[in-house]
XYZ file of C-alpha atoms in Angstrom:
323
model
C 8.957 46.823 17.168
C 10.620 44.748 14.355
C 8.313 43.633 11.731
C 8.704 40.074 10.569
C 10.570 39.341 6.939
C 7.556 37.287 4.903
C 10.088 34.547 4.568
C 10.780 33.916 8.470
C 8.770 30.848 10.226
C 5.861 31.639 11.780
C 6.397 29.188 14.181
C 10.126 29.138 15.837
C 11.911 25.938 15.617
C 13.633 24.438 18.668
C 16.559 24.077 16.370
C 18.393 26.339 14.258
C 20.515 23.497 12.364
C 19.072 21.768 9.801
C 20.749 18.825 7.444
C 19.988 16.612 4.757
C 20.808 13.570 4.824
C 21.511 10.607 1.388
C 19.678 7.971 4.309
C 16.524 9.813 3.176
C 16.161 7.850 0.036
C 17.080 4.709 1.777
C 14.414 5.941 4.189
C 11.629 6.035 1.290
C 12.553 3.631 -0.761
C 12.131 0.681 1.751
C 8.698 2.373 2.626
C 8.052 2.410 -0.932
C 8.650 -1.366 -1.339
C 6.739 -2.442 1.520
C 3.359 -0.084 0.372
C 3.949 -2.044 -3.385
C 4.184 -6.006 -1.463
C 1.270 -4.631 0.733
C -0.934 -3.287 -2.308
C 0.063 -6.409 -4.055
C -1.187 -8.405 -1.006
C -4.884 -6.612 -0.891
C -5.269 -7.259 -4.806
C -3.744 -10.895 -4.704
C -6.743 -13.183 -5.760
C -8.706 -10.861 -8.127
C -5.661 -11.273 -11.214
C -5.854 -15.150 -10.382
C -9.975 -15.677 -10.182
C -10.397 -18.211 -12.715
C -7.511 -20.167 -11.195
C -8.748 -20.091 -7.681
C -12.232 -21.014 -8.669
C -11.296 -23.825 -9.814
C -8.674 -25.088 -7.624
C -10.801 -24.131 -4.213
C -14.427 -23.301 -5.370
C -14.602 -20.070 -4.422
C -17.685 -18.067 -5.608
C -17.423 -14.549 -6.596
C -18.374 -13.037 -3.468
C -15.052 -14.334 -1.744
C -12.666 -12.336 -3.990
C -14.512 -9.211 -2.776
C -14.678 -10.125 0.234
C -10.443 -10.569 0.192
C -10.525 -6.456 -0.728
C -13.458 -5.706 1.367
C -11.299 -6.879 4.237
C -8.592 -4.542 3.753
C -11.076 -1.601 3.615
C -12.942 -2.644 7.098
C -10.226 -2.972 9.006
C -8.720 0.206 7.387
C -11.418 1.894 9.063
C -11.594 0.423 12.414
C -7.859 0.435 13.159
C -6.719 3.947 11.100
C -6.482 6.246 14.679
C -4.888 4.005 16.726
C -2.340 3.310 14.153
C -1.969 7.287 13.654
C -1.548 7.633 17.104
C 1.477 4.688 17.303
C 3.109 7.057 14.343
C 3.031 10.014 16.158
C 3.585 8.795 19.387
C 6.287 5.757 18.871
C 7.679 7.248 15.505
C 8.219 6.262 12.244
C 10.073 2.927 12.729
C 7.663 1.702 15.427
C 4.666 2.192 12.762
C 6.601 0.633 9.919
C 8.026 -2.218 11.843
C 4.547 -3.364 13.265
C 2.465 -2.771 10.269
C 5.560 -5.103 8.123
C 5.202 -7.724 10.863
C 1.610 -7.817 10.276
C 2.081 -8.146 6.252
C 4.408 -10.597 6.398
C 2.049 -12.528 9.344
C -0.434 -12.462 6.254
C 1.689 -14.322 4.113
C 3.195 -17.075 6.438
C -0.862 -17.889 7.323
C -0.963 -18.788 3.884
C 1.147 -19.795 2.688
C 1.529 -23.018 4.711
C -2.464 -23.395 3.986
C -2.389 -23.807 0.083
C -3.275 -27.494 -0.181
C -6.849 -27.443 1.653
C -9.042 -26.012 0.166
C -11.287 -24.993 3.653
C -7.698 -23.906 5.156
C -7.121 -21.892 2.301
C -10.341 -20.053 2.666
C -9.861 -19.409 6.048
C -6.095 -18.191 6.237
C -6.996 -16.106 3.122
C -9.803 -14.451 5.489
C -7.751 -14.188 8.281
C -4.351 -12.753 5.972
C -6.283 -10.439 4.631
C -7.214 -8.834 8.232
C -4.051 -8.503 8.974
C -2.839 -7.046 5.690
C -5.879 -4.666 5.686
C -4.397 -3.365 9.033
C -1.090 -2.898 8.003
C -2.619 -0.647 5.200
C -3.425 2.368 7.801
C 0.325 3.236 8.141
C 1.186 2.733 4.148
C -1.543 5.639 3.825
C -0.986 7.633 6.347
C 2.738 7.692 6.936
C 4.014 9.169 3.747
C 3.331 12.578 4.195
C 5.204 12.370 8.060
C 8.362 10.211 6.104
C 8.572 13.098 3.484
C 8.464 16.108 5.919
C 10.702 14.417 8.816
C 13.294 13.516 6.168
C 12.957 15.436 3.546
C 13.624 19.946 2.202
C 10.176 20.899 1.051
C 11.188 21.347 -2.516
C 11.668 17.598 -2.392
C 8.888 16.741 -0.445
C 6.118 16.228 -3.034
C 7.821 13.532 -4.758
C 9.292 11.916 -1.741
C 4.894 11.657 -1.105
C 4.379 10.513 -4.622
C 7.256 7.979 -4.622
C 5.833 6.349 -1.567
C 1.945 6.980 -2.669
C 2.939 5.254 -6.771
C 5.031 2.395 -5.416
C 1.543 1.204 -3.297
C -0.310 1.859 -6.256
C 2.388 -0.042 -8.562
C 1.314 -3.687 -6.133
C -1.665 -3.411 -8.037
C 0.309 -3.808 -11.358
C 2.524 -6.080 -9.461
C -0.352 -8.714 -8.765
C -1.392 -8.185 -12.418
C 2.025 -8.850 -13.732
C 2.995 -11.878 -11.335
C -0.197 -13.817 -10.572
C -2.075 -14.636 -13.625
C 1.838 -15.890 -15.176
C 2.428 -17.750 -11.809
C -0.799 -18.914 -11.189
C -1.797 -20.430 -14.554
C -5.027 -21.061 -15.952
C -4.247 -23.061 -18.430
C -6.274 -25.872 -18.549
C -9.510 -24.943 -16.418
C -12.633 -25.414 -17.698
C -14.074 -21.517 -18.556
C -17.225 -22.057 -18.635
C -17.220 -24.231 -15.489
C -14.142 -24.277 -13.094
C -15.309 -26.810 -11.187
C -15.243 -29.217 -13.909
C -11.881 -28.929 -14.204
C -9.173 -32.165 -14.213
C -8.245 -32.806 -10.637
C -4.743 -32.868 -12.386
C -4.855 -28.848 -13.250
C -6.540 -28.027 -9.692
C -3.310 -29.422 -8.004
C -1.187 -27.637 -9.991
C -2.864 -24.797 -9.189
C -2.349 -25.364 -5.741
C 1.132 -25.910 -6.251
C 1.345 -22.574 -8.083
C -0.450 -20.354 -5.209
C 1.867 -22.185 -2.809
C 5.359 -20.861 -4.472
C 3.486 -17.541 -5.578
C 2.673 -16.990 -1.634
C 6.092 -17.882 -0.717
C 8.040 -15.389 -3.158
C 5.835 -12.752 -2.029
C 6.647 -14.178 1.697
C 10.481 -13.667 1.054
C 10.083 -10.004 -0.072
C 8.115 -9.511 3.111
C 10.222 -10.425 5.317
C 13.733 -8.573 3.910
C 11.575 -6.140 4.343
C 10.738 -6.588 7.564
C 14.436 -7.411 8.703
C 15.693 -4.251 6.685
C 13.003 -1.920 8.603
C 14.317 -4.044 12.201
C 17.988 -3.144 11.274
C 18.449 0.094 10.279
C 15.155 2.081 9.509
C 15.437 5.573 11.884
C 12.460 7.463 12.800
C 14.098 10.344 12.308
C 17.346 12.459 11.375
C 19.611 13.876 13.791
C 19.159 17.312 12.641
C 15.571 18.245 10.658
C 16.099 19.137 6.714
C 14.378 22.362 7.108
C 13.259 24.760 9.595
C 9.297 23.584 9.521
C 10.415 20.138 10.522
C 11.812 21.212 13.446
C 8.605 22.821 14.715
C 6.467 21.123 17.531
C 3.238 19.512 16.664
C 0.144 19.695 18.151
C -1.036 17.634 20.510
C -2.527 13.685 18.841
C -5.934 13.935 20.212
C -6.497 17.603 19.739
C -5.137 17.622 16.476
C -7.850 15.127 15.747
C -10.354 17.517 16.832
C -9.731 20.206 15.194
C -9.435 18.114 11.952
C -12.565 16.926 12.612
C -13.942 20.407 12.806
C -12.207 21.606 9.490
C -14.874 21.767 6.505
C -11.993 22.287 4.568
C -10.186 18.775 5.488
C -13.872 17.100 5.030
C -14.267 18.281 1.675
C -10.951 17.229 0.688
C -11.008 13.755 2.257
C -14.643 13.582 0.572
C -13.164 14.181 -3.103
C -9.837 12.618 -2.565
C -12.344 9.620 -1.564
C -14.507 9.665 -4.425
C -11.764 9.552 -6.875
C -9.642 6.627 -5.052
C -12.238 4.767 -3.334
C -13.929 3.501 -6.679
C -10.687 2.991 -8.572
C -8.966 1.076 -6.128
C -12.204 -1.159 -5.186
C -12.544 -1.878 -8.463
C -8.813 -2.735 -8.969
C -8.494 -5.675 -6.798
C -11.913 -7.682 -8.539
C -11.687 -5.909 -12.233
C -10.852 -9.393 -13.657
C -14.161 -11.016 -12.563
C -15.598 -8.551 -14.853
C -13.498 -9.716 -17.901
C -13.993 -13.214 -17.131
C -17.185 -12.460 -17.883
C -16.999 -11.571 -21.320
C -14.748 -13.931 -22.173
C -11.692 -12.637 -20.823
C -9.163 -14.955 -18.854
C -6.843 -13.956 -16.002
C -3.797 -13.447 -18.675
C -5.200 -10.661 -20.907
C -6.860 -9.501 -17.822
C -4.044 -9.271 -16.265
C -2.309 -7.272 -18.513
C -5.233 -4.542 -19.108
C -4.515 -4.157 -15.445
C -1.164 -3.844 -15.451
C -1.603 -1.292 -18.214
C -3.662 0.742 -16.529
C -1.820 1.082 -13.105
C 2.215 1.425 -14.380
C 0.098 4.444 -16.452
C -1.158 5.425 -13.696
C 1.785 5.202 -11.522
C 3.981 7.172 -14.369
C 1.459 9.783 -14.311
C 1.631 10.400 -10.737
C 5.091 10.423 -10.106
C 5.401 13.173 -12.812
C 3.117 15.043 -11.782
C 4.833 14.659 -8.511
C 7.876 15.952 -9.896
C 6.035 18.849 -11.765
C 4.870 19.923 -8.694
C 8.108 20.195 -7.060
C 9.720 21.949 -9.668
C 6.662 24.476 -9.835
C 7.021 25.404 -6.363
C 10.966 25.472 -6.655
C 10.570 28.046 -9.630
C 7.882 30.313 -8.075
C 8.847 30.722 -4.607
């Protein structure tokens, strides 16, 4: 009987040829553009508060409502988006969940002048962003193993996982210098000139329709050339059959293991990126406005992001040295 050399598969591959391909980085770095726009979506109002409470009269309790949104739906549509990934492929996810970001934007966008259209469409955009936030979480991991060797595979993860993290920054950087709120009354936006409130308007409108632009290239990039998959795998693992969608899901529901990851991995996102999207209401209460605000926020994240991505790299180069 021949014993097996530690460094053959344990699984056999249904195909011995394996290739990488330059696509790959086309591949993640459209998928890393659409998780920033999308991540910039979620966050959108919280940079801009004192702006928006004076040009519609929202109360606090909207702008966390806005994030709340994208965590609800998040929850209530994250399996049978999994399932379209694994079942339809990487495009179909991508292309559906884009069409759904960018179907956030146009509801808005053409809603900035009323303020009780505004606060609907901002309800209803938010939905539909929050759903096309299942597949910028959960396909990364899929996009870096279908595409990429493994001693590339951590950062592919980390470029796609930083970028969503950088739309926080991104609605930090861009709204409060877009969305001015210079000339509203701090201490009482409603009292503000009618004369500031409909330039505000007229600042959300042109804010919602450069973020509307990016959407939709995009969109059009994923609908022209955005393959699920390479014609030969880059390694031997991505070549291996995976189990069964459903029973996959039960046995990962049955893994104490993958609960007491998800559970920490939880604890440590969940409350930073909450947090993230409504920080400035906290400022504005000290005394803070949306600018410096803004840029403690933006601060913060590209830190973050930087952080990430090196550690992503680290990683990598770890395994690479010590295999």
């Amino acid at each position: 009987m021949e014993t097996p050399n530690e460094s053959d598969p344990l699984l056999q591959s249904n195909s011995s040829e394996t290739r990488i391909y330059p696509q790959r980085w086309y591949i993640v770095g459209v998928f890393a553009l659409f998780g920033c726009l999308q991540s910039c979506v979620w966050s959108i109002y919280g940079p801009m508060d004192l702006a928006i409470q004076a040009a519609y009269g929202w109360p606090s309790s909207s702008f966390a409502m806005m994030t709340n949104w994208g965590n609800i739906f998040f929850i209530l549509t994250i399996i049978p988006s999994s399932w379209i990934l694994e079942k339809k492929g990487l495009k179909s996810a991508v292309l559906l969940c884009s069409l759904f970001s960018a179907l956030s934007m146009i509801i808005r966008v053409f809603n900035t002048k009323s303020i009780q259209r505004f606060t609907i469409s901002s309800h209803i955009g938010s939905i539909l962003n929050g759903i096309s936030g299942t597949t910028i979480l959960s396909a990364p991991s899929v996009l870096s193993s279908t595409w990429f060797p493994p001693n590339e595979r951590t950062i592919a993860t980390s470029i796609s996982q930083m970028f969503n993290l950088f739309g926080n920054a991104l609605s930090f950087m861009l709204g409060p210098r877009i969305v001015s709120d210079i000339g509203v009354n701090a201490t009482d936006p409603s009292k503000t000139p009618e004369t500031v409130k409909e330039r505000i308007r007229d600042d959300v409108f042109y804010y919602f329709l450069y973020i509307l632009i990016a959407e939709i290239i995009v969109f059009v990039s994923v609908l022209v050339y955005y393959p699920s998959r390479p014609k030969f795998p880059p390694s031997t693992s991505s070549s291996i059959s995976r189990v069964d969608f459903v029973s996959g899901v039960v046995k990962l529901l049955k893994n104490k293991t993958a609960w007491f990851i998800g559970f920490a991995y939880s604890i440590m996102i969940g409350f930073q990126s909450a947090w993230n999207g409504i920080q400035s209401l906290d400022y504005n209460s000290i005394g803070i406005l949306d600018k410096e605000a803004g840029n403690i926020g933006l601060v913060s994240t590209v830190s973050s992001c930087v952080f990430g991505l090196l550690f992503g790299y680290l990683a990598d180069r770890i395994r690479r040295k010590y295999r």
